[in-house]
mmCIF file of C-alpha atoms and ligand atoms in Angstrom:
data_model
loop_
_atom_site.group_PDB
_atom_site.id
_atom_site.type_symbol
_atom_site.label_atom_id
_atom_site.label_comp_id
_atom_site.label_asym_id
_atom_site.label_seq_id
_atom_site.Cartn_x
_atom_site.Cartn_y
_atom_site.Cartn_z
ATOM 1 C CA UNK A 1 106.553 124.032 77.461
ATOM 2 C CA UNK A 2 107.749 127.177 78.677
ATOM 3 C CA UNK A 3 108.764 126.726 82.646
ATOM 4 C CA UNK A 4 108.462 130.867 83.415
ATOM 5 C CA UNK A 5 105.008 131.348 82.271
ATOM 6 C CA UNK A 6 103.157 128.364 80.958
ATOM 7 C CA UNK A 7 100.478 128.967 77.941
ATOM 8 C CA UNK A 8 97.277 127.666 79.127
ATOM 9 C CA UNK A 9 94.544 127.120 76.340
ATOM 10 C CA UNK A 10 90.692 128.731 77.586
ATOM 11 C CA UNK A 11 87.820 127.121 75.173
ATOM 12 C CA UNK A 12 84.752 128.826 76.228
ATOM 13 C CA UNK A 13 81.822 130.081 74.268
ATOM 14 C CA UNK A 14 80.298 132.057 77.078
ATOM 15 C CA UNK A 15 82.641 135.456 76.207
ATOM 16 C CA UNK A 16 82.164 136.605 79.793
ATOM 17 C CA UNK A 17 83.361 133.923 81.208
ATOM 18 C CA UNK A 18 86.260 133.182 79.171
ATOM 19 C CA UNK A 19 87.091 137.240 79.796
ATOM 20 C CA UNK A 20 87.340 136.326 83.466
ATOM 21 C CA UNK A 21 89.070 133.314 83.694
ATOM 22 C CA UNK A 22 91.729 134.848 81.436
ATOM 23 C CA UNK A 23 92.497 137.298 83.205
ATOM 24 C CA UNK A 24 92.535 135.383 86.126
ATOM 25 C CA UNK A 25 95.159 133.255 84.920
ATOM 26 C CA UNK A 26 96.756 135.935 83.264
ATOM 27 C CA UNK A 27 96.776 137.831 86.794
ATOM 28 C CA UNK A 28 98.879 134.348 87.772
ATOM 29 C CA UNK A 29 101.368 134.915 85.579
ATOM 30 C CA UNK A 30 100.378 132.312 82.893
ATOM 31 C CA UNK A 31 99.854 133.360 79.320
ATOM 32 C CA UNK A 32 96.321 132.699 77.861
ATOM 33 C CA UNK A 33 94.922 131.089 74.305
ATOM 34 C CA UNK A 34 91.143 132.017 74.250
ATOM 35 C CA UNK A 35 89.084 129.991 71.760
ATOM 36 C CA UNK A 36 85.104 130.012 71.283
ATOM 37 C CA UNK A 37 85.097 126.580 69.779
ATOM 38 C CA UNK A 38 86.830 123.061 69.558
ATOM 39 C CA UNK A 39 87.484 123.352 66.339
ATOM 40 C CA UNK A 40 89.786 126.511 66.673
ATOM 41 C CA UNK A 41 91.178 124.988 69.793
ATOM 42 C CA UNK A 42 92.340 121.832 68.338
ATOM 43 C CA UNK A 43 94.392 124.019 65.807
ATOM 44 C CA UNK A 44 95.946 126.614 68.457
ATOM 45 C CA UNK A 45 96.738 123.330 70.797
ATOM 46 C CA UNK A 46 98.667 121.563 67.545
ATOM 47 C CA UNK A 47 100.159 124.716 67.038
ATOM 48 C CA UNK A 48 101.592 126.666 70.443
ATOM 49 C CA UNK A 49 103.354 124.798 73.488
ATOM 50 C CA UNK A 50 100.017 124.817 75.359
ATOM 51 C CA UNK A 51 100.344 123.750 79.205
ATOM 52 C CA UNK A 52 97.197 123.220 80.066
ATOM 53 C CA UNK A 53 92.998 123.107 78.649
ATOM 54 C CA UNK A 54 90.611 124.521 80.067
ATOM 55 C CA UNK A 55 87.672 123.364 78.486
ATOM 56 C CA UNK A 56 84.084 124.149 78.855
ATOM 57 C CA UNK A 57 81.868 120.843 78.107
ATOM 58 C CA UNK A 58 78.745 122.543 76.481
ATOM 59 C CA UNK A 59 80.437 123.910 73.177
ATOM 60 C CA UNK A 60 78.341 124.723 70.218
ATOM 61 C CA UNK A 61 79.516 122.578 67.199
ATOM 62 C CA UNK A 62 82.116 120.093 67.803
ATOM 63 C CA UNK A 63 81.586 118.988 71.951
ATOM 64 C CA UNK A 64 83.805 118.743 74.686
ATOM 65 C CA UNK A 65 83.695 115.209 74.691
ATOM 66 C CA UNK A 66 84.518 115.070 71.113
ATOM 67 C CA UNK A 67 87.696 117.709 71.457
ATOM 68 C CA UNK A 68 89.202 115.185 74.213
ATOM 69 C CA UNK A 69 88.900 112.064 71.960
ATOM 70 C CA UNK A 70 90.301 113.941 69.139
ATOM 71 C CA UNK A 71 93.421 115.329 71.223
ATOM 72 C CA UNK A 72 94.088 112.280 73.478
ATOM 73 C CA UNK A 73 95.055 110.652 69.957
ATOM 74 C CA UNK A 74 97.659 113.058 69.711
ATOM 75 C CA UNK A 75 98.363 113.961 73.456
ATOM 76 C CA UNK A 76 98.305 113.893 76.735
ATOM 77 C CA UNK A 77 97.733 117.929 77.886
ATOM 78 C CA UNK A 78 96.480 117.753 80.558
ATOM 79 C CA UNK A 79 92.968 118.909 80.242
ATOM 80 C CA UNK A 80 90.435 120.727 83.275
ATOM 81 C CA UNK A 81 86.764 120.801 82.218
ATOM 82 C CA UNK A 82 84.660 123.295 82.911
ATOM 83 C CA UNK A 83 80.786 121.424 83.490
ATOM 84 C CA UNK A 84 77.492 122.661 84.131
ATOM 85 C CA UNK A 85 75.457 121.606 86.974
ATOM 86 C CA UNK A 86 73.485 118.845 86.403
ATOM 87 C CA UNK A 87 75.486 117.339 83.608
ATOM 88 C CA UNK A 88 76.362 114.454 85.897
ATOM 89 C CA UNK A 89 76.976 111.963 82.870
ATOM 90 C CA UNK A 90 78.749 114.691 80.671
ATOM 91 C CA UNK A 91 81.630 115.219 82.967
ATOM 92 C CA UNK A 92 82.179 111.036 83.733
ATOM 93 C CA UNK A 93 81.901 110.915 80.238
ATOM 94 C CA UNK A 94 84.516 113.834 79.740
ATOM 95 C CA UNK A 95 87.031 111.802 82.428
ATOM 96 C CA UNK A 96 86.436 108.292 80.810
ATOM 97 C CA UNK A 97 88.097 110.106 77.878
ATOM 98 C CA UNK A 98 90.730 110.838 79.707
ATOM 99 C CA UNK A 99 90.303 114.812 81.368
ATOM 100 C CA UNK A 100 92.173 114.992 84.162
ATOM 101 C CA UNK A 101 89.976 117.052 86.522
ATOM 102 C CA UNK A 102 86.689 118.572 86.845
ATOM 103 C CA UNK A 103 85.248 121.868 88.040
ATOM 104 C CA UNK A 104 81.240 122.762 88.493
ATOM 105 C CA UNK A 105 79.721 125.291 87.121
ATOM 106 C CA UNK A 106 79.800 128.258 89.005
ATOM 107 C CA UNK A 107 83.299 128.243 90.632
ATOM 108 C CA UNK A 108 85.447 129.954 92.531
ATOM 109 C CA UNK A 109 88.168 131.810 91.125
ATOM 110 C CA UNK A 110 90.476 130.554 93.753
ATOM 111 C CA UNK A 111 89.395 126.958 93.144
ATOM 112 C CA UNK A 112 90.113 126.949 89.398
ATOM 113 C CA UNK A 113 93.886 128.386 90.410
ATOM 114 C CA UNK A 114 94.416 126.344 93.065
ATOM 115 C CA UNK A 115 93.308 123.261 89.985
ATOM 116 C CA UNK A 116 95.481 124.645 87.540
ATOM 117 C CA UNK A 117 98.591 124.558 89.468
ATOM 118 C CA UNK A 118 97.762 121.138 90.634
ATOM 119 C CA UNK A 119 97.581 120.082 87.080
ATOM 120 C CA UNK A 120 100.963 122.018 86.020
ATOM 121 C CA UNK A 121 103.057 120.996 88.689
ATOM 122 C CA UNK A 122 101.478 117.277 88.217
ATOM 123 C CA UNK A 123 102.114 116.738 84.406
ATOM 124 C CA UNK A 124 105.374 118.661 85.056
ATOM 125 C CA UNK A 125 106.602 115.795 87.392
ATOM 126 C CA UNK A 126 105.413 113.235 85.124
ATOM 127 C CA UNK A 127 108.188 114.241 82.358
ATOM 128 C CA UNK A 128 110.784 112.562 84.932
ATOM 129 C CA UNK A 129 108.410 109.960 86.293
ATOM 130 C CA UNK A 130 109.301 109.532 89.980
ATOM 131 C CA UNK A 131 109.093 105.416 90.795
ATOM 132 C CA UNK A 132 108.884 106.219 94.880
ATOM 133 C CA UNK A 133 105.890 107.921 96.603
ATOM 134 C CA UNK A 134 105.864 109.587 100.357
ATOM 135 C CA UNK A 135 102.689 110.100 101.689
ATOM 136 C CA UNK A 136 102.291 110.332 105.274
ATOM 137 C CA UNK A 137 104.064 108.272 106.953
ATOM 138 C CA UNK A 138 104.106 105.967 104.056
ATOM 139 C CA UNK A 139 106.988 104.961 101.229
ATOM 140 C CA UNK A 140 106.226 103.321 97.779
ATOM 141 C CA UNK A 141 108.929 102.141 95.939
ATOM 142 C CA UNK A 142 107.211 101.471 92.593
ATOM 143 C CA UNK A 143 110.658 99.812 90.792
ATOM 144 C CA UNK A 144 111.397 97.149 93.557
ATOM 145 C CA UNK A 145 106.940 96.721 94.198
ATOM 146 C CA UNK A 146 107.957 97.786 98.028
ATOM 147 C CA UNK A 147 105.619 99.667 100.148
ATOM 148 C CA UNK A 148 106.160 100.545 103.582
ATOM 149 C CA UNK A 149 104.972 101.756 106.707
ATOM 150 C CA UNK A 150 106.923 103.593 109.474
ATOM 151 C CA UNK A 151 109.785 101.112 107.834
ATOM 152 C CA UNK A 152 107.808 98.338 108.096
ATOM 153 C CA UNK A 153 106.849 96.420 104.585
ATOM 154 C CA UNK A 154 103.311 96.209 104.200
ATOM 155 C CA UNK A 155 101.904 93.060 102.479
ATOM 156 C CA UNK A 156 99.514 93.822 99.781
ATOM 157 C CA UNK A 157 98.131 91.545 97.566
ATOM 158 C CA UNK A 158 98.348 91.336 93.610
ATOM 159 C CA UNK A 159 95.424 93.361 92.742
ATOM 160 C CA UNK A 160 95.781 95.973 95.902
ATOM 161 C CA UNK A 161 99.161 96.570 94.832
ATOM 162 C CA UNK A 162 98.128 96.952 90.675
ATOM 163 C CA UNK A 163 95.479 99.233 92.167
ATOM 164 C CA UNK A 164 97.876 101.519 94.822
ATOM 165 C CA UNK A 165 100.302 101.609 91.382
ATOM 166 C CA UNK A 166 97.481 102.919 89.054
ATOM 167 C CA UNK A 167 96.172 105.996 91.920
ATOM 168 C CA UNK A 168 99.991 106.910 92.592
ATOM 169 C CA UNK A 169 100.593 107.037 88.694
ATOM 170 C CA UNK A 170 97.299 109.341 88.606
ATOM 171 C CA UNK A 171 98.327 111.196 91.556
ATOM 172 C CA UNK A 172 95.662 114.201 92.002
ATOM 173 C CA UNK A 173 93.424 113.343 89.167
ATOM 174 C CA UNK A 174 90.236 112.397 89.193
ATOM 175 C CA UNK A 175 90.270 108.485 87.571
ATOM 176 C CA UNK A 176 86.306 107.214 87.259
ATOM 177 C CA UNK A 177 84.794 103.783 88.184
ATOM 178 C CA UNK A 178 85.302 103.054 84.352
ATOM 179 C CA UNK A 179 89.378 104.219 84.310
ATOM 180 C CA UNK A 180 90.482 102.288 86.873
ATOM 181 C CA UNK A 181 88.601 99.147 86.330
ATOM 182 C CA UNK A 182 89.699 99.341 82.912
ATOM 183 C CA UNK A 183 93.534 99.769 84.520
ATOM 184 C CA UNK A 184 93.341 97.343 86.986
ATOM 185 C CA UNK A 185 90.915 94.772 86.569
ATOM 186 C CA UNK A 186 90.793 94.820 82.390
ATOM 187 C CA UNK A 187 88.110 95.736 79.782
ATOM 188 C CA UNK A 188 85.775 92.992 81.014
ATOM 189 C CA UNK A 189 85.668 94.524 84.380
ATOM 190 C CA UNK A 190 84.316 98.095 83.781
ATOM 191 C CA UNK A 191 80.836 97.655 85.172
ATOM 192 C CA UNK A 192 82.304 96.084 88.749
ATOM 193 C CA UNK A 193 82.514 99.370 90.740
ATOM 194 C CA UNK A 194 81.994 97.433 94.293
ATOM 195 C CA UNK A 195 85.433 95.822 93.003
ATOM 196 C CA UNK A 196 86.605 99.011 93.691
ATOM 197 C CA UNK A 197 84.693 99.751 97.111
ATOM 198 C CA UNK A 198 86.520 96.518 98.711
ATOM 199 C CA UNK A 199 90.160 97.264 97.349
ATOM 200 C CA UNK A 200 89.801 100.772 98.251
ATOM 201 C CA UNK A 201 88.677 100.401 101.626
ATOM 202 C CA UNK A 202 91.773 97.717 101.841
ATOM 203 C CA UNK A 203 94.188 99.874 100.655
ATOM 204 C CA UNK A 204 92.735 102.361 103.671
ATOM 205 C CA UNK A 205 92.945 100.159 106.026
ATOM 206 C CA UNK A 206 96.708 99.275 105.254
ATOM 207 C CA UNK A 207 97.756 102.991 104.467
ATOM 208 C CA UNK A 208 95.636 105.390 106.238
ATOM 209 C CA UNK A 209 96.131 106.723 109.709
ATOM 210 C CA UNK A 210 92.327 106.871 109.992
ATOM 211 C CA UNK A 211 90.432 104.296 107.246
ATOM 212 C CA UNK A 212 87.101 106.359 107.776
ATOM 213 C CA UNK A 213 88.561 109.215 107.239
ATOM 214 C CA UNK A 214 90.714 109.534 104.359
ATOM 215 C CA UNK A 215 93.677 111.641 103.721
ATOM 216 C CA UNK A 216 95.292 110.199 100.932
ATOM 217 C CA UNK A 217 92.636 108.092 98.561
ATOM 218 C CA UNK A 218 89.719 110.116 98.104
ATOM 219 C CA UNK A 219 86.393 109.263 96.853
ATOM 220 C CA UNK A 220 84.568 111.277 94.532
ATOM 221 C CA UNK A 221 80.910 110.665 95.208
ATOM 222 C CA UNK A 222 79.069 109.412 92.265
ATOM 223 C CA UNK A 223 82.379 109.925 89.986
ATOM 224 C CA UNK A 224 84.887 107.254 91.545
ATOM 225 C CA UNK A 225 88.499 108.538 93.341
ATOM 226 C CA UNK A 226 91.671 110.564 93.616
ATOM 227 C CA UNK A 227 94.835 109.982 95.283
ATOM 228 C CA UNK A 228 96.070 112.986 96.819
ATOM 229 C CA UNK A 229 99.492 113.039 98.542
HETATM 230 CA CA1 CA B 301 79.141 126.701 77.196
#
């Protein structure tokens, strides 16, 4: 990956749209693939050090859904889709797959920057994989399985800890009901979401300044949560 101006790969049948958010990007600094299809994209993202995907889900041909299952075999790019209102399932589905993020159809230019640069500067942190967090007032050592508050260790239990490691490892994606059951709880668990309702609002109370109103571990209504530091 190219650290000056990363390549960001734009599949997008709608050519007015893919027009703008190229330029957009390219306005950024970034350098753009442009692709129509998944089938075209899976070959340009095998071939060129490609950054990023922005992928729209409603493709004709091959899906969205289908290009993520066919590249998370291969790799882990991070990939932003692109989803149309009203396709509730589609984009859950996309994340179960393993997309990182999500943005609704229409959206703001400035949104879809401010995304992108979340993404980069995420995946570009996880190529040295940082075992301590600081959020707030807040220190994780992930190595030694010490978390702290204001220097004081905070007791968490087995599965609040497992749960607090999975978010920080996922730091600013979006990780459905169905992810982090899966991560935390196990295969039999996916279907539990209130598992996640409890531990959640535990790991507010311990880590949050205010537990109703959360800075750090973020729910996304109807999709599941994102820990943002
Ligand atoms: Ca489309």
């Amino acid at each position: 990956m190219s650290t000056s101006s990363p390549h960001i790969l734009v599949v997008e049948d709608e050519p007015q749209i893919r027009r703008l958010i190229c330029e957009a990007l390219r306005g950024e600094g970034y350098t753009c693939g442009e692709s129509s299809n998944a089938q075209d994209a899976l070959a340009l993202a095998a071939g060129n050090d490609v950054a990023l995907v922005l992928l729209d889900l409603g493709l004709p041909g091959m899906s969205g859904n289908e290009f993520i299952q066919e590249l998370r075999t291969w790799s882990q790019l991070p990939i932003l889709i692109l989803s149309a209102r009203n396709a509730e399932d589609d984009k859950i589905g996309a994340l179960d797959l393993g997309a990182d993020d999500y943005l609704a159809k229409p959206f703001g230019i400035g949104e879809l920057l401010a995304r992108v640069r979340a993404l980069l500067r995420r995946h570009g942190q996880d190529q040295d994989a940082a075992p301590t967090f600081q959020f707030g007032d807040v220190h994780v050592d992930l190595s030694r399985r010490i978390v702290c508050r204001g220097g004081i260790e905070v007791h968490l239990t087995k599965m609040e800890y497992r749960l607090l490691a999975v978010m920080l490892a996922n730091s600013g994606k979006v990780m459905t009901h169905r992810r982090l059951l899966q991560a935390v709880w196990g295969t039999g668990h996916t279907e539990q979401a209130h598992y996640l309702r409890i531990y959640l609002g535990r790991l507010r109370q311990k880590l949050e300044v205010d537990p109703t109103q959360p800075k750090f571990f973020l729910t996304e209504t109807g999709v599941g949560y994102r820990f943002q530091s």
